[in-house]
PDB file of C-alpha atoms in Angstrom:
ATOM      1  CA  UNK A 296     104.410  81.619 137.316  1.00  0.00           C
ATOM      2  CA  UNK A 297     107.540  83.202 135.805  1.00  0.00           C
ATOM      3  CA  UNK A 298     106.343  86.843 134.086  1.00  0.00           C
ATOM      4  CA  UNK A 299     108.863  88.056 130.562  1.00  0.00           C
ATOM      5  CA  UNK A 300     108.827  91.266 130.388  1.00  0.00           C
ATOM      6  CA  UNK A 301     111.212  92.325 127.257  1.00  0.00           C
ATOM      7  CA  UNK A 302     112.817  95.308 127.965  1.00  0.00           C
ATOM      8  CA  UNK A 303     113.993  97.769 124.050  1.00  0.00           C
ATOM      9  CA  UNK A 304     117.368  97.764 125.313  1.00  0.00           C
ATOM     10  CA  UNK A 305     118.061 100.891 122.356  1.00  0.00           C
ATOM     11  CA  UNK A 306     115.367 102.630 124.103  1.00  0.00           C
ATOM     12  CA  UNK A 307     117.302 102.554 127.188  1.00  0.00           C
ATOM     13  CA  UNK A 308     120.080 103.730 125.676  1.00  0.00           C
ATOM     14  CA  UNK A 309     119.029 106.369 123.759  1.00  0.00           C
ATOM     15  CA  UNK A 310     117.874 107.619 126.550  1.00  0.00           C
ATOM     16  CA  UNK A 311     120.625 107.620 128.376  1.00  0.00           C
ATOM     17  CA  UNK A 312     122.648 108.935 125.945  1.00  0.00           C
ATOM     18  CA  UNK A 313     119.927 111.681 126.130  1.00  0.00           C
ATOM     19  CA  UNK A 314     120.533 112.639 129.859  1.00  0.00           C
ATOM     20  CA  UNK A 315     123.983 112.193 130.069  1.00  0.00           C
ATOM     21  CA  UNK A 316     124.667 114.213 126.917  1.00  0.00           C
ATOM     22  CA  UNK A 317     122.284 116.808 126.533  1.00  0.00           C
ATOM     23  CA  UNK A 318     120.085 116.934 129.708  1.00  0.00           C
ATOM     24  CA  UNK A 319     121.297 119.957 132.278  1.00  0.00           C
ATOM     25  CA  UNK A 320     124.477 120.107 134.068  1.00  0.00           C
ATOM     26  CA  UNK A 321     127.800 122.123 134.722  1.00  0.00           C
ATOM     27  CA  UNK A 322     129.423 121.378 131.447  1.00  0.00           C
ATOM     28  CA  UNK A 323     128.013 122.666 128.448  1.00  0.00           C
ATOM     29  CA  UNK A 324     125.758 119.566 126.893  1.00  0.00           C
ATOM     30  CA  UNK A 325     127.689 120.122 122.618  1.00  0.00           C
ATOM     31  CA  UNK A 326     131.336 119.587 125.360  1.00  0.00           C
ATOM     32  CA  UNK A 327     129.985 116.450 127.048  1.00  0.00           C
ATOM     33  CA  UNK A 328     128.415 115.271 123.186  1.00  0.00           C
ATOM     34  CA  UNK A 329     132.439 116.021 122.080  1.00  0.00           C
ATOM     35  CA  UNK A 330     133.904 114.479 124.829  1.00  0.00           C
ATOM     36  CA  UNK A 331     131.626 111.211 124.086  1.00  0.00           C
ATOM     37  CA  UNK A 332     132.224 111.011 120.497  1.00  0.00           C
ATOM     38  CA  UNK A 333     136.692 111.933 121.401  1.00  0.00           C
ATOM     39  CA  UNK A 334     136.702 108.011 123.800  1.00  0.00           C
ATOM     40  CA  UNK A 335     134.508 106.099 120.746  1.00  0.00           C
ATOM     41  CA  UNK A 336     137.521 107.080 118.786  1.00  0.00           C
ATOM     42  CA  UNK A 337     135.872 110.994 116.992  1.00  0.00           C
ATOM     43  CA  UNK A 338     137.725 113.866 115.992  1.00  0.00           C
ATOM     44  CA  UNK A 339     140.545 116.168 118.416  1.00  0.00           C
ATOM     45  CA  UNK A 340     138.494 118.299 120.752  1.00  0.00           C
ATOM     46  CA  UNK A 341     140.019 121.011 122.821  1.00  0.00           C
ATOM     47  CA  UNK A 342     142.613 120.555 125.522  1.00  0.00           C
ATOM     48  CA  UNK A 343     142.420 119.350 127.947  1.00  0.00           C
ATOM     49  CA  UNK A 344     139.583 117.177 127.422  1.00  0.00           C
ATOM     50  CA  UNK A 345     140.505 115.918 124.549  1.00  0.00           C
ATOM     51  CA  UNK A 346     143.764 113.808 126.238  1.00  0.00           C
ATOM     52  CA  UNK A 347     141.335 112.713 129.151  1.00  0.00           C
ATOM     53  CA  UNK A 348     138.283 111.763 126.547  1.00  0.00           C
ATOM     54  CA  UNK A 349     140.522 109.576 124.268  1.00  0.00           C
ATOM     55  CA  UNK A 350     142.517 107.889 126.977  1.00  0.00           C
ATOM     56  CA  UNK A 351     139.082 107.002 128.098  1.00  0.00           C
ATOM     57  CA  UNK A 352     137.912 105.364 124.890  1.00  0.00           C
ATOM     58  CA  UNK A 353     141.470 103.475 124.905  1.00  0.00           C
ATOM     59  CA  UNK A 354     142.263 102.283 127.865  1.00  0.00           C
ATOM     60  CA  UNK A 355     140.841 104.006 131.156  1.00  0.00           C
ATOM     61  CA  UNK A 356     142.784 102.002 133.528  1.00  0.00           C
ATOM     62  CA  UNK A 357     145.823 103.916 132.202  1.00  0.00           C
ATOM     63  CA  UNK A 358     143.730 107.205 132.872  1.00  0.00           C
ATOM     64  CA  UNK A 359     146.363 109.480 134.903  1.00  0.00           C
ATOM     65  CA  UNK A 360     145.673 112.015 138.289  1.00  0.00           C
ATOM     66  CA  UNK A 361     147.190 114.179 135.643  1.00  0.00           C
ATOM     67  CA  UNK A 362     144.821 113.760 132.900  1.00  0.00           C
ATOM     68  CA  UNK A 363     142.186 114.261 135.500  1.00  0.00           C
ATOM     69  CA  UNK A 364     143.470 117.677 137.420  1.00  0.00           C
ATOM     70  CA  UNK A 365     143.657 118.879 134.170  1.00  0.00           C
ATOM     71  CA  UNK A 366     139.921 118.795 133.100  1.00  0.00           C
ATOM     72  CA  UNK A 367     139.601 120.080 137.513  1.00  0.00           C
ATOM     73  CA  UNK A 368     141.745 123.036 136.548  1.00  0.00           C
ATOM     74  CA  UNK A 369     140.397 124.132 133.441  1.00  0.00           C
ATOM     75  CA  UNK A 370     136.750 123.539 134.757  1.00  0.00           C
ATOM     76  CA  UNK A 371     137.676 124.412 138.380  1.00  0.00           C
ATOM     77  CA  UNK A 372     134.223 122.140 139.041  1.00  0.00           C
ATOM     78  CA  UNK A 373     135.622 117.902 140.613  1.00  0.00           C
ATOM     79  CA  UNK A 374     131.107 117.953 139.203  1.00  0.00           C
ATOM     80  CA  UNK A 375     131.781 119.385 135.588  1.00  0.00           C
ATOM     81  CA  UNK A 376     135.303 117.220 135.759  1.00  0.00           C
ATOM     82  CA  UNK A 377     133.619 114.430 136.892  1.00  0.00           C
ATOM     83  CA  UNK A 378     130.164 115.084 133.861  1.00  0.00           C
ATOM     84  CA  UNK A 379     132.949 114.752 131.284  1.00  0.00           C
ATOM     85  CA  UNK A 380     134.727 111.726 132.644  1.00  0.00           C
ATOM     86  CA  UNK A 381     131.519 110.363 132.608  1.00  0.00           C
ATOM     87  CA  UNK A 382     130.304 111.625 128.917  1.00  0.00           C
ATOM     88  CA  UNK A 383     133.764 110.052 127.730  1.00  0.00           C
ATOM     89  CA  UNK A 384     132.884 106.501 129.257  1.00  0.00           C
ATOM     90  CA  UNK A 385     129.658 106.584 128.308  1.00  0.00           C
ATOM     91  CA  UNK A 386     130.779 107.253 124.594  1.00  0.00           C
ATOM     92  CA  UNK A 387     133.268 104.658 124.808  1.00  0.00           C
ATOM     93  CA  UNK A 388     130.920 101.587 126.431  1.00  0.00           C
ATOM     94  CA  UNK A 389     128.088 102.774 124.032  1.00  0.00           C
ATOM     95  CA  UNK A 390     130.172 103.107 120.747  1.00  0.00           C
ATOM     96  CA  UNK A 391     131.197  99.471 121.163  1.00  0.00           C
ATOM     97  CA  UNK A 392     127.396  98.419 122.953  1.00  0.00           C
ATOM     98  CA  UNK A 393     126.094 100.106 118.984  1.00  0.00           C
ATOM     99  CA  UNK A 394     129.083  97.807 116.636  1.00  0.00           C
ATOM    100  CA  UNK A 395     127.672  94.657 119.013  1.00  0.00           C
ATOM    101  CA  UNK A 396     124.020  95.560 118.229  1.00  0.00           C
ATOM    102  CA  UNK A 397     124.711  95.504 114.937  1.00  0.00           C
ATOM    103  CA  UNK A 398     126.589  92.358 113.853  1.00  0.00           C
ATOM    104  CA  UNK A 399     124.000  90.475 116.235  1.00  0.00           C
ATOM    105  CA  UNK A 400     121.375  92.111 113.167  1.00  0.00           C
ATOM    106  CA  UNK A 401     123.182  91.431 110.621  1.00  0.00           C
ATOM    107  CA  UNK A 402     124.203  88.314 112.082  1.00  0.00           C
ATOM    108  CA  UNK A 403     120.118  87.691 112.615  1.00  0.00           C
ATOM    109  CA  UNK A 404     119.142  88.681 109.086  1.00  0.00           C
ATOM    110  CA  UNK A 405     121.258  86.444 107.430  1.00  0.00           C
ATOM    111  CA  UNK A 406     120.199  83.760 109.665  1.00  0.00           C
ATOM    112  CA  UNK A 407     116.759  84.422 108.352  1.00  0.00           C
TER     113      UNK A 407
END
């Protein structure tokens, strides 16, 4: 017998957002939130975070060692730099996911 468990993916995405962007960390939550927004085509933020977050949002595979090193120099911590990278990646990814969910909702409502 196969058991099916319905998962509320929106609730999981919201929990992930809160944990990464508002939870405890070496970096302040406002900086992580700004990095996530910038990676999702949001407004510019302070240097050097802006360049790295923007690049992660546009084409993460093109992030350079210099971009990461610049953030590392500013934060003084690999963990803090990692938090900024993860926040930006999350912002870019969840922005795309949100757009896809909106399209699916519209298609579902149109066929109802």
